[in-house]
Tab-separated table of C-alpha atoms and ligand atoms in Angstrom:
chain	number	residue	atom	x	y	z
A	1	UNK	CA	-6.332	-31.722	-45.596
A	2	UNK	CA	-3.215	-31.997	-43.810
A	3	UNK	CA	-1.919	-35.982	-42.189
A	4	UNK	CA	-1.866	-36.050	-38.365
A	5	UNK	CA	1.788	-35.692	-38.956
A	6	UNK	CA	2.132	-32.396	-40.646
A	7	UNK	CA	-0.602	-31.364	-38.256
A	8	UNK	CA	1.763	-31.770	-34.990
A	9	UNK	CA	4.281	-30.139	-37.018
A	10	UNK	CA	2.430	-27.374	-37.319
A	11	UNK	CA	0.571	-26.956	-35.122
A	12	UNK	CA	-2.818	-26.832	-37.430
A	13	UNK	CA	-4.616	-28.537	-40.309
A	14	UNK	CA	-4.433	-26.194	-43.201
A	15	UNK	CA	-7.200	-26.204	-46.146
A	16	UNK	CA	-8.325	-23.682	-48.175
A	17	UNK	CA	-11.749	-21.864	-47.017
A	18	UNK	CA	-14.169	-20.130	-49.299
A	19	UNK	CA	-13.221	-16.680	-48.874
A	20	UNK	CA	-17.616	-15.763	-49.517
A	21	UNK	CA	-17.939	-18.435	-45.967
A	22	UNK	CA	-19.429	-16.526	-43.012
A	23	UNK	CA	-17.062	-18.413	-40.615
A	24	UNK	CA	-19.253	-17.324	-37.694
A	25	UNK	CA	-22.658	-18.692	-39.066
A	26	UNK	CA	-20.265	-22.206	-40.251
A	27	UNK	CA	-19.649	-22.331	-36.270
A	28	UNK	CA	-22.711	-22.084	-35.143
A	29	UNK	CA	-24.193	-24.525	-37.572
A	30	UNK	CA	-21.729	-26.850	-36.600
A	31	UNK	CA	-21.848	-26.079	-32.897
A	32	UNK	CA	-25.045	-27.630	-32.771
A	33	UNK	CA	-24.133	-30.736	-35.016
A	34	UNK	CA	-21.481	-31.739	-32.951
A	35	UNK	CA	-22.640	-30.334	-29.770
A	36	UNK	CA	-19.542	-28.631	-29.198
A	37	UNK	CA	-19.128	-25.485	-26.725
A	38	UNK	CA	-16.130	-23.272	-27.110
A	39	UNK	CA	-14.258	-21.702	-24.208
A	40	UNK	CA	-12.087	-18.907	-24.727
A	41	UNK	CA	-10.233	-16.419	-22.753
A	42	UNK	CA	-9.810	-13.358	-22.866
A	43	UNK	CA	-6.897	-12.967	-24.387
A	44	UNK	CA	-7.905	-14.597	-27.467
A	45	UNK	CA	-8.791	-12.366	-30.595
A	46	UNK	CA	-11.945	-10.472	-30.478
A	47	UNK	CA	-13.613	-12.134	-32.908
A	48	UNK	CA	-13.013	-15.505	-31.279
A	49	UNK	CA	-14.541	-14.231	-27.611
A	50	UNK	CA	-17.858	-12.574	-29.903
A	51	UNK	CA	-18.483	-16.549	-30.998
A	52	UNK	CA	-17.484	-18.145	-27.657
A	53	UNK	CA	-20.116	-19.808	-25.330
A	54	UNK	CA	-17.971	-18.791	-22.257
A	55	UNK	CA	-14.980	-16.063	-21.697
A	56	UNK	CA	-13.517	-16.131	-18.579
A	57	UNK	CA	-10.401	-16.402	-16.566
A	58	UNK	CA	-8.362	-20.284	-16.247
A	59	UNK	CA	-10.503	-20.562	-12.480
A	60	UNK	CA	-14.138	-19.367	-14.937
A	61	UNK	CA	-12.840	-22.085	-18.077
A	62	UNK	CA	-11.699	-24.950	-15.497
A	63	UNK	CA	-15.375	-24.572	-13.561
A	64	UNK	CA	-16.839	-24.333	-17.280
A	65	UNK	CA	-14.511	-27.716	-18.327
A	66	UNK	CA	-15.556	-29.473	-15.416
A	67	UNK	CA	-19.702	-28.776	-15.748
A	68	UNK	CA	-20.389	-29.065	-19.486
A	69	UNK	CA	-22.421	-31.698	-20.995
A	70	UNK	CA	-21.215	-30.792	-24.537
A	71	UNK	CA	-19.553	-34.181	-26.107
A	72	UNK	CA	-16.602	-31.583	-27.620
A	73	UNK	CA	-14.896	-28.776	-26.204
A	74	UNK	CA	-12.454	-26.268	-28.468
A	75	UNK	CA	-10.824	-24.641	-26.277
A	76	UNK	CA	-9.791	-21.105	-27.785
A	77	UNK	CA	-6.504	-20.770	-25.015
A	78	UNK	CA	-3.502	-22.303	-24.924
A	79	UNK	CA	-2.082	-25.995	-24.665
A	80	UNK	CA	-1.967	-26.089	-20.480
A	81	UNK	CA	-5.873	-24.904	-20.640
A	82	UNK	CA	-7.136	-27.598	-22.904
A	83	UNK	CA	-4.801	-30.231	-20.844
A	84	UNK	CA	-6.730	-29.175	-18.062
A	85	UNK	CA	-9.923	-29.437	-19.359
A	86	UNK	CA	-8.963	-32.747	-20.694
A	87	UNK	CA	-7.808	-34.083	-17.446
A	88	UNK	CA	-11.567	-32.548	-15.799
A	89	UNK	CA	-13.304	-33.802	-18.598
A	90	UNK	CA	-11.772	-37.043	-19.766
A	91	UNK	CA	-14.200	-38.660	-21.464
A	92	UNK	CA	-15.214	-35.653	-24.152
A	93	UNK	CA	-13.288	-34.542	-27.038
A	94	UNK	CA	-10.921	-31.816	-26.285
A	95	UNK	CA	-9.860	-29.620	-29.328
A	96	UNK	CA	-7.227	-27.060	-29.456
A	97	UNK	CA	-7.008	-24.477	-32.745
A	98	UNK	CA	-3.535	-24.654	-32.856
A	99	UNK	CA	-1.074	-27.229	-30.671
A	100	UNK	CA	1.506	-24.431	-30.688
A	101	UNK	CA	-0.073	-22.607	-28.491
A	102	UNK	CA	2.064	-22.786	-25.636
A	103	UNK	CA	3.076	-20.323	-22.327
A	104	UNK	CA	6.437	-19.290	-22.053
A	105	UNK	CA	5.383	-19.843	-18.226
A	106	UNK	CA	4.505	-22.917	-18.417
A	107	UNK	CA	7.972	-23.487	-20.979
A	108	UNK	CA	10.222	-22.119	-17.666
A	109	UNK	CA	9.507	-24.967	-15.355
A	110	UNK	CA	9.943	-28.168	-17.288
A	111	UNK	CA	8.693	-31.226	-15.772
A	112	UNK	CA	12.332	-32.861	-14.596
A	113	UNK	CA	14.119	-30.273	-13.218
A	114	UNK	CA	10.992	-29.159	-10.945
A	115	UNK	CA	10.856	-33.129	-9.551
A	116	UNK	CA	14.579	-32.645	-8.677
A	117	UNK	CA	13.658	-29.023	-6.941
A	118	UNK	CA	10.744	-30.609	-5.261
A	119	UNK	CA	13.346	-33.464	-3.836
A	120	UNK	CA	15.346	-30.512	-2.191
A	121	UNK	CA	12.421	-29.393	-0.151
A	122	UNK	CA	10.923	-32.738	1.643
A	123	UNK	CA	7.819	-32.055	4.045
A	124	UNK	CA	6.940	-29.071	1.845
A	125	UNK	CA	3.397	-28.592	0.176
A	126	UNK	CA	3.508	-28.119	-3.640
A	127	UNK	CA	1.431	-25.518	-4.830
A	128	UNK	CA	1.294	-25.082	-8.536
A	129	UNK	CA	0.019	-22.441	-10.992
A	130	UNK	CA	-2.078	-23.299	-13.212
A	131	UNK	CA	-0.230	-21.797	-16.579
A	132	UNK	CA	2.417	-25.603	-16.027
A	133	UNK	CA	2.317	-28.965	-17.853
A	134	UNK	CA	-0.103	-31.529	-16.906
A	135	UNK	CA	3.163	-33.430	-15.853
A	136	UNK	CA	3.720	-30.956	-13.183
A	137	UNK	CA	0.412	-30.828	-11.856
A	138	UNK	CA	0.643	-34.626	-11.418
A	139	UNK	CA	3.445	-33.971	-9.050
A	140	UNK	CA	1.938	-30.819	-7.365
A	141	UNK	CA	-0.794	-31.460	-4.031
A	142	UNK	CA	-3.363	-28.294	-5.142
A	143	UNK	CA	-3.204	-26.157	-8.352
A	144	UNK	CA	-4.376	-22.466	-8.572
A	145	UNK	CA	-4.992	-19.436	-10.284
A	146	UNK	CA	-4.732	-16.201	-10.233
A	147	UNK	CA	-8.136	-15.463	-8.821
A	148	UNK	CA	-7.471	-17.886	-5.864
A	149	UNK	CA	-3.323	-18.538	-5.265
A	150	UNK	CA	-3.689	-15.936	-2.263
A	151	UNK	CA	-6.910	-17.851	-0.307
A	152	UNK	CA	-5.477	-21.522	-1.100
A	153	UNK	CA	-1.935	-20.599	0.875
A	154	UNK	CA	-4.511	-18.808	3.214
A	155	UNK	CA	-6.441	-21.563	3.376
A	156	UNK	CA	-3.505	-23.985	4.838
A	157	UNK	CA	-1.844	-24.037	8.558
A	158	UNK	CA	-0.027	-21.467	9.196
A	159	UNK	CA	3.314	-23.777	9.711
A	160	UNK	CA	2.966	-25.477	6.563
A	161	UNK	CA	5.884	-25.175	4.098
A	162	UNK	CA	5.256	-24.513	0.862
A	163	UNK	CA	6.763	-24.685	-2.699
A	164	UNK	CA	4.962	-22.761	-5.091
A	165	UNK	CA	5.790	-22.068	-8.909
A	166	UNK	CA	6.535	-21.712	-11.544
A	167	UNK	CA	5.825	-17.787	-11.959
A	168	UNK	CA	7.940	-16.212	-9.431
A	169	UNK	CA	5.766	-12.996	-9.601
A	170	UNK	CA	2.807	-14.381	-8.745
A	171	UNK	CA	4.598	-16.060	-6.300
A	172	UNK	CA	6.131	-13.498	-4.538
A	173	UNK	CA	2.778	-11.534	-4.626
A	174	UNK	CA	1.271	-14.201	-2.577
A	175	UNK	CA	4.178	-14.675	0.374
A	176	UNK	CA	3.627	-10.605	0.340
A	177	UNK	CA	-0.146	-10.848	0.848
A	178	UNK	CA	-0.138	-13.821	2.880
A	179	UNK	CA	3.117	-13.273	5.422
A	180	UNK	CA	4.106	-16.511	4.233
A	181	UNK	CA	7.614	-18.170	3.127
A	182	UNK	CA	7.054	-19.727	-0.192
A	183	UNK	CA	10.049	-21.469	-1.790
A	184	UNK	CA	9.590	-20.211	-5.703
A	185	UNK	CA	10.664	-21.453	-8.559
A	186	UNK	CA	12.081	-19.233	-10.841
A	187	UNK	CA	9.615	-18.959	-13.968
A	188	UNK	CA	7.788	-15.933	-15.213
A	189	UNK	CA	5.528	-14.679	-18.261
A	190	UNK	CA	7.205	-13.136	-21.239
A	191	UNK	CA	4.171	-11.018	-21.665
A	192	UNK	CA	3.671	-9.757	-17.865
A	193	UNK	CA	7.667	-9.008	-17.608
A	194	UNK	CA	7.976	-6.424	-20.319
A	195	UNK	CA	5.838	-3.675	-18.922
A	196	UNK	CA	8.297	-0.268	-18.144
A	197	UNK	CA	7.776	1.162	-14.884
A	198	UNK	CA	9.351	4.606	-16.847
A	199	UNK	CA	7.042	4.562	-19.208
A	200	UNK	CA	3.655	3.716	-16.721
A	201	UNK	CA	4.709	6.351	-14.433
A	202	UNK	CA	5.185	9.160	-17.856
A	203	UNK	CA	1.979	7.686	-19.084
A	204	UNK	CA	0.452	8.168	-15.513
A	205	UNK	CA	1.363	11.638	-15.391
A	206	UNK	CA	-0.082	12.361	-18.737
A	207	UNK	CA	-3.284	10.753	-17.492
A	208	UNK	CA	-3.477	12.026	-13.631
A	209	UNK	CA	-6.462	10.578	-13.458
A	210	UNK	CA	-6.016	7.070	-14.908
A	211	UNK	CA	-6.295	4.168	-12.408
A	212	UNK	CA	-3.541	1.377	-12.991
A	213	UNK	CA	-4.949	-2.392	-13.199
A	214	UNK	CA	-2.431	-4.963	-13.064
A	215	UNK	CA	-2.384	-8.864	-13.431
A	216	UNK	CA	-0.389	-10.383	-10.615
A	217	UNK	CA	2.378	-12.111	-12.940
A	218	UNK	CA	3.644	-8.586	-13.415
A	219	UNK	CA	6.998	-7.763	-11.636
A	220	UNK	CA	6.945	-6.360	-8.050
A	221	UNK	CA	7.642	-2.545	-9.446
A	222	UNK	CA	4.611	-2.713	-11.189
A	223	UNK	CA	2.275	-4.091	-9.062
A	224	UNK	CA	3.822	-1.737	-6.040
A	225	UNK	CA	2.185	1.409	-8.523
A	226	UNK	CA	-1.421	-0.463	-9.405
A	227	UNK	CA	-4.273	0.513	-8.058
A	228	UNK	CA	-5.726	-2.684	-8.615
A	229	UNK	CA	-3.840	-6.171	-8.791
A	230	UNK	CA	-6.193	-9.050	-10.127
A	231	UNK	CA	-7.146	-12.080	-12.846
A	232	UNK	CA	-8.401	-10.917	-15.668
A	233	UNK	CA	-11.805	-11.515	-14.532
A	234	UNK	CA	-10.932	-9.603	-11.177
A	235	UNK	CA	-9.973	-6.489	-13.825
A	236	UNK	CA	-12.681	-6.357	-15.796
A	237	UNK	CA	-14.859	-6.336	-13.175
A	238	UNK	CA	-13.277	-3.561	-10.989
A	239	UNK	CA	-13.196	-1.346	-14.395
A	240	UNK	CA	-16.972	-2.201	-15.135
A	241	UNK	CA	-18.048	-1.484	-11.519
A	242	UNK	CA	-15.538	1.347	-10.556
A	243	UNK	CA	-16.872	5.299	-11.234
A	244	UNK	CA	-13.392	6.162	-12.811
A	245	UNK	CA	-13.574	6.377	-16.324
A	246	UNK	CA	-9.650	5.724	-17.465
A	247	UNK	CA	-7.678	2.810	-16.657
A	248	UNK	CA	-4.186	1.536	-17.798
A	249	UNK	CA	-4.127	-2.156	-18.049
A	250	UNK	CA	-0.919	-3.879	-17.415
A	251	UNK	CA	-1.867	-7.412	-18.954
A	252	UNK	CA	-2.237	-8.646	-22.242
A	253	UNK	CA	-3.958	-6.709	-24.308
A	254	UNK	CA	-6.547	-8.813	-25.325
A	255	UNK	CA	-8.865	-8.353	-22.713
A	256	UNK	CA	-9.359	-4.578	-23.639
A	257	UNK	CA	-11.896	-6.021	-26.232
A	258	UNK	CA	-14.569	-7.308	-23.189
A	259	UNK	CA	-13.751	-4.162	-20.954
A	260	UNK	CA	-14.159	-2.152	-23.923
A	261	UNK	CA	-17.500	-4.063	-24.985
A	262	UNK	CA	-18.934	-3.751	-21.054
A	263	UNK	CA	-17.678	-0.068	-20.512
A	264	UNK	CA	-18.245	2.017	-23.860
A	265	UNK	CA	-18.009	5.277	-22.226
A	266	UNK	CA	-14.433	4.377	-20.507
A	267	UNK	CA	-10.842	4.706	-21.748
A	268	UNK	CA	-8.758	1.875	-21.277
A	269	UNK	CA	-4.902	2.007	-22.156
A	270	UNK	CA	-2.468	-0.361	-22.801
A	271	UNK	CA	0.858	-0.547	-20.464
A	272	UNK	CA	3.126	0.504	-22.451
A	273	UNK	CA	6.229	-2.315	-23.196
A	274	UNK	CA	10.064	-1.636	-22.102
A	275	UNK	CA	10.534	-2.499	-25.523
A	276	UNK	CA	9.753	-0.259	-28.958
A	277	UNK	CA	6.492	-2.887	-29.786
A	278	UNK	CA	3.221	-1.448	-29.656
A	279	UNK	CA	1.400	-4.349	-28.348
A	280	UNK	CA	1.018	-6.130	-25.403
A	281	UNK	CA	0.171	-9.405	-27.453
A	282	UNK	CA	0.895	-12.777	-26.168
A	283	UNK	CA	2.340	-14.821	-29.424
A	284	UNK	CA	0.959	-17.873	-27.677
A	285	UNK	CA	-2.794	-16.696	-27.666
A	286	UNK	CA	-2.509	-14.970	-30.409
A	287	UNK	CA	-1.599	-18.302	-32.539
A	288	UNK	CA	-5.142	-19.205	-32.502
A	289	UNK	CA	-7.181	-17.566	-35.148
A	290	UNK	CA	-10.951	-17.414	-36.089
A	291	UNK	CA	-10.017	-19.470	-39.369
A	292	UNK	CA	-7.642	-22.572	-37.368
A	293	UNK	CA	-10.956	-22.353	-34.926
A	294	UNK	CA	-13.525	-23.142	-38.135
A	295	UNK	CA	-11.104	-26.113	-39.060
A	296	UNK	CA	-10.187	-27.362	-35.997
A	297	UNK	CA	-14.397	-27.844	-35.224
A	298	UNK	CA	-14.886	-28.841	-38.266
A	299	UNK	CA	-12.271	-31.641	-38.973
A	300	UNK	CA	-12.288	-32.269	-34.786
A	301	UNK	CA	-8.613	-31.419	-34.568
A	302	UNK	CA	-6.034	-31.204	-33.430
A	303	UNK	CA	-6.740	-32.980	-30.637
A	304	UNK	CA	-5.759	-32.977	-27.027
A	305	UNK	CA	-3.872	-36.311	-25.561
A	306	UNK	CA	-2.730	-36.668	-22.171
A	307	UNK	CA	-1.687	-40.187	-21.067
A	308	UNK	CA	-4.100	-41.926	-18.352
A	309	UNK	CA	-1.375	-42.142	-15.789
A	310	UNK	CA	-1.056	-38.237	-15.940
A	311	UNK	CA	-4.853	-37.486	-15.545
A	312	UNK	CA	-5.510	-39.648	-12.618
A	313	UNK	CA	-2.661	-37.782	-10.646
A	314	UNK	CA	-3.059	-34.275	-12.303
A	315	UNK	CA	-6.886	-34.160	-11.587
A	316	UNK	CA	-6.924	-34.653	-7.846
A	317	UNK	CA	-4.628	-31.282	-7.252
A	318	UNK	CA	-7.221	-29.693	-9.516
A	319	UNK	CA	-10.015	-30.991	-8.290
A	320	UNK	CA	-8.718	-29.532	-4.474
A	321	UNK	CA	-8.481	-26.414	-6.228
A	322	UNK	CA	-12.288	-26.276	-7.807
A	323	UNK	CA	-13.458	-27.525	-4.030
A	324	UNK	CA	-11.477	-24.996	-2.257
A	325	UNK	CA	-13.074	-22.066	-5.026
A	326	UNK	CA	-16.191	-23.381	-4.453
A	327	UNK	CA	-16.413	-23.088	-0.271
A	328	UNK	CA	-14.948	-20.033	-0.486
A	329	UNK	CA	-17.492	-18.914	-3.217
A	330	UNK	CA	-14.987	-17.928	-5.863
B	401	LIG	P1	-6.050	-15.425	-15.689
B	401	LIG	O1	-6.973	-15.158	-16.838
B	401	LIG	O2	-6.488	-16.629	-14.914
B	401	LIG	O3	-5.900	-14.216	-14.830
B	401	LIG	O4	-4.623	-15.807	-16.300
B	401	LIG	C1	-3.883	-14.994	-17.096
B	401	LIG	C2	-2.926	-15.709	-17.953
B	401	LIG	O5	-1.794	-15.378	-18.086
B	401	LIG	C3	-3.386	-16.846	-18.685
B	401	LIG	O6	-2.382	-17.313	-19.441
B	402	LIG	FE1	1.585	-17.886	-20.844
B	402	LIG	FE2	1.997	-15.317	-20.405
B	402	LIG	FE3	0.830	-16.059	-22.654
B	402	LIG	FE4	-0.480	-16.287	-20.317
B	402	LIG	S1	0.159	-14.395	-21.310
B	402	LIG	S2	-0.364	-17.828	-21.949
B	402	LIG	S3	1.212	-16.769	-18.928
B	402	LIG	S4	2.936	-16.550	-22.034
């Protein structure tokens, strides 16, 4: 087994596993040992949402963080996800497959240049997307998601100035839906910025019929041709509940797998990339592995830290955002 060290090197403890193991029966034996839940989204592998107690979007995992009486949670995401369910649930162990799992989002708005942005804009409200540090959300007065950043600035006085980042998409989405003036930081997803408006519109006119689903952290040109803009809860449930039966899905690619699983007699296709890749993989997710996930509940790491200071100022902005949800019904 690998030293604490080499493990935040790499990210992972390494050891070699019985190839004969049926990794999925090992963690569900030792599930119930340790009562452990795991929480994964859906843009984790397939095989890690088929052993998950809960898939869901970051507003579905932080509700799930926040209620469980499990003593460990593995959190099959990446890094800001299990910080978050650390800072909800601060008194269980929080487990991560791999530490390297990070968010290029989250990566674009490090934690001193956003205080210095925030001290250009007193008297303004800081809204924060989830996919940041814990560090910024301990500076930030209500976090959100994707399946709520539209009624939270809805949800404030009209007059109220507002910074909101880091994704500038998602951002800019909002002040469109809302008629508001957000001040946005400049951050975006490496996965949600590559789709080709070109290529969409060539596949669209191979497929006539094909509706377009896109996530919100998608540029403006793409989410002026959807048919749908949503979480990825929001579009996996309009493909389950809409009559169409072909869909292009501009978001990672991992979520095919559940709308795929709930919808067998529907087509769903990948945006295609502006680049010559194949895949709409993000590198982040895609770290984790059904293997690191055996290890990491077996050997209960690694392990998620975030310093005390940090969770008693990070959780009240979250904690706003669950209350808000909640009222609202979301
Ligand atoms: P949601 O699942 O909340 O829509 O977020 C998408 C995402 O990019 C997570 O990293
Ligand atoms: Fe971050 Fe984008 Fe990956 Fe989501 S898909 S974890 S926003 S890099």
């Amino acid at each position: 087994m690998d030293t604490l060290e080499e493990i935040n090197v790499k990210g992972f403890a390494e050891e070699e596993i019985d190839p004969s193991l049926d990794l999925f029966a090992e963690i569900e034996k030792l599930k119930k040992e340790k009562n452990a839940v795991i929480l994964a989204h859906y843009y984790q592998e397939p095989d890690i949402q088929d052993i998950a107690d809960y898939i869901g979007d970051s507003l579905g995992l932080s509700q799930q963080a926040a209620k469980t009486d499990a003593d460990i949670i593995v959190f099959a995401g990446v890094h800001f996800m299990a910080e978050t369910a650390k800072i909800l649930s601060p008194s269980k162990k929080v487990l991560l497959p791999d530490l390297k799992a990070g968010c290029s989002l989250a990566d674009s708005c490090p934690a001193h240049l956003f205080k210095r942005f925030k001290e250009a804009y007193p008297n303004h409200l800081v809204i924060t997307y989830v996919n940041c540090t814990a560090e910024l959300k301990a500076m930030s007065d209500i976090v959100c998601t994707s399946s709520n950043a539209v009624q939270i600035v809805e949800s404030l006085p009209k007059d109220q100035k507002i910074i909101f980042g880091p994704d500038k998409n998602l951002g800019a989405y909002v002040a469109k839906k809302t008629g508001r003036d957000l001040v946005l930081w400049n951050g975006a997803c490496m996965v949600h910025e590559i789709f080709s408006r070109e290529k969409i519109t060539r596949l669209k006119e191979r497929h006539p019929g094909a509706k377009l689903l896109a996530h919100p952290e998608c540029e403006d040109a793409i989410l002026k041709m959807a048919d749908y803009i949503g979480s990825t809860t929001g579009i996996l449930k309009y493909a389950s509940g809409h009559p169409d039966k072909e869909f292009i899905v501009a978001t990672e690619a991992g979520i095919i797998h559940q709308m795929q699983k709930e919808n067998p007699d529907k087509t769903f296709i990948p945006a295609p990339p502006n680049n010559n890749c194949a895949c709409n993989d993000c590198p982040h997710m895609k770290r984790n592995t059904l293997e690191k996930l055996y290890l990491c509940i077996k050997n209960e790491m690694p392990e998620i830290y975030v310093p005390q200071d940090i969770i008693e100022k990070a959780v009240k902005p979250i904690e706003r955002m669950l209350s808000i949800s909640a009222r609202l019904g979301l």
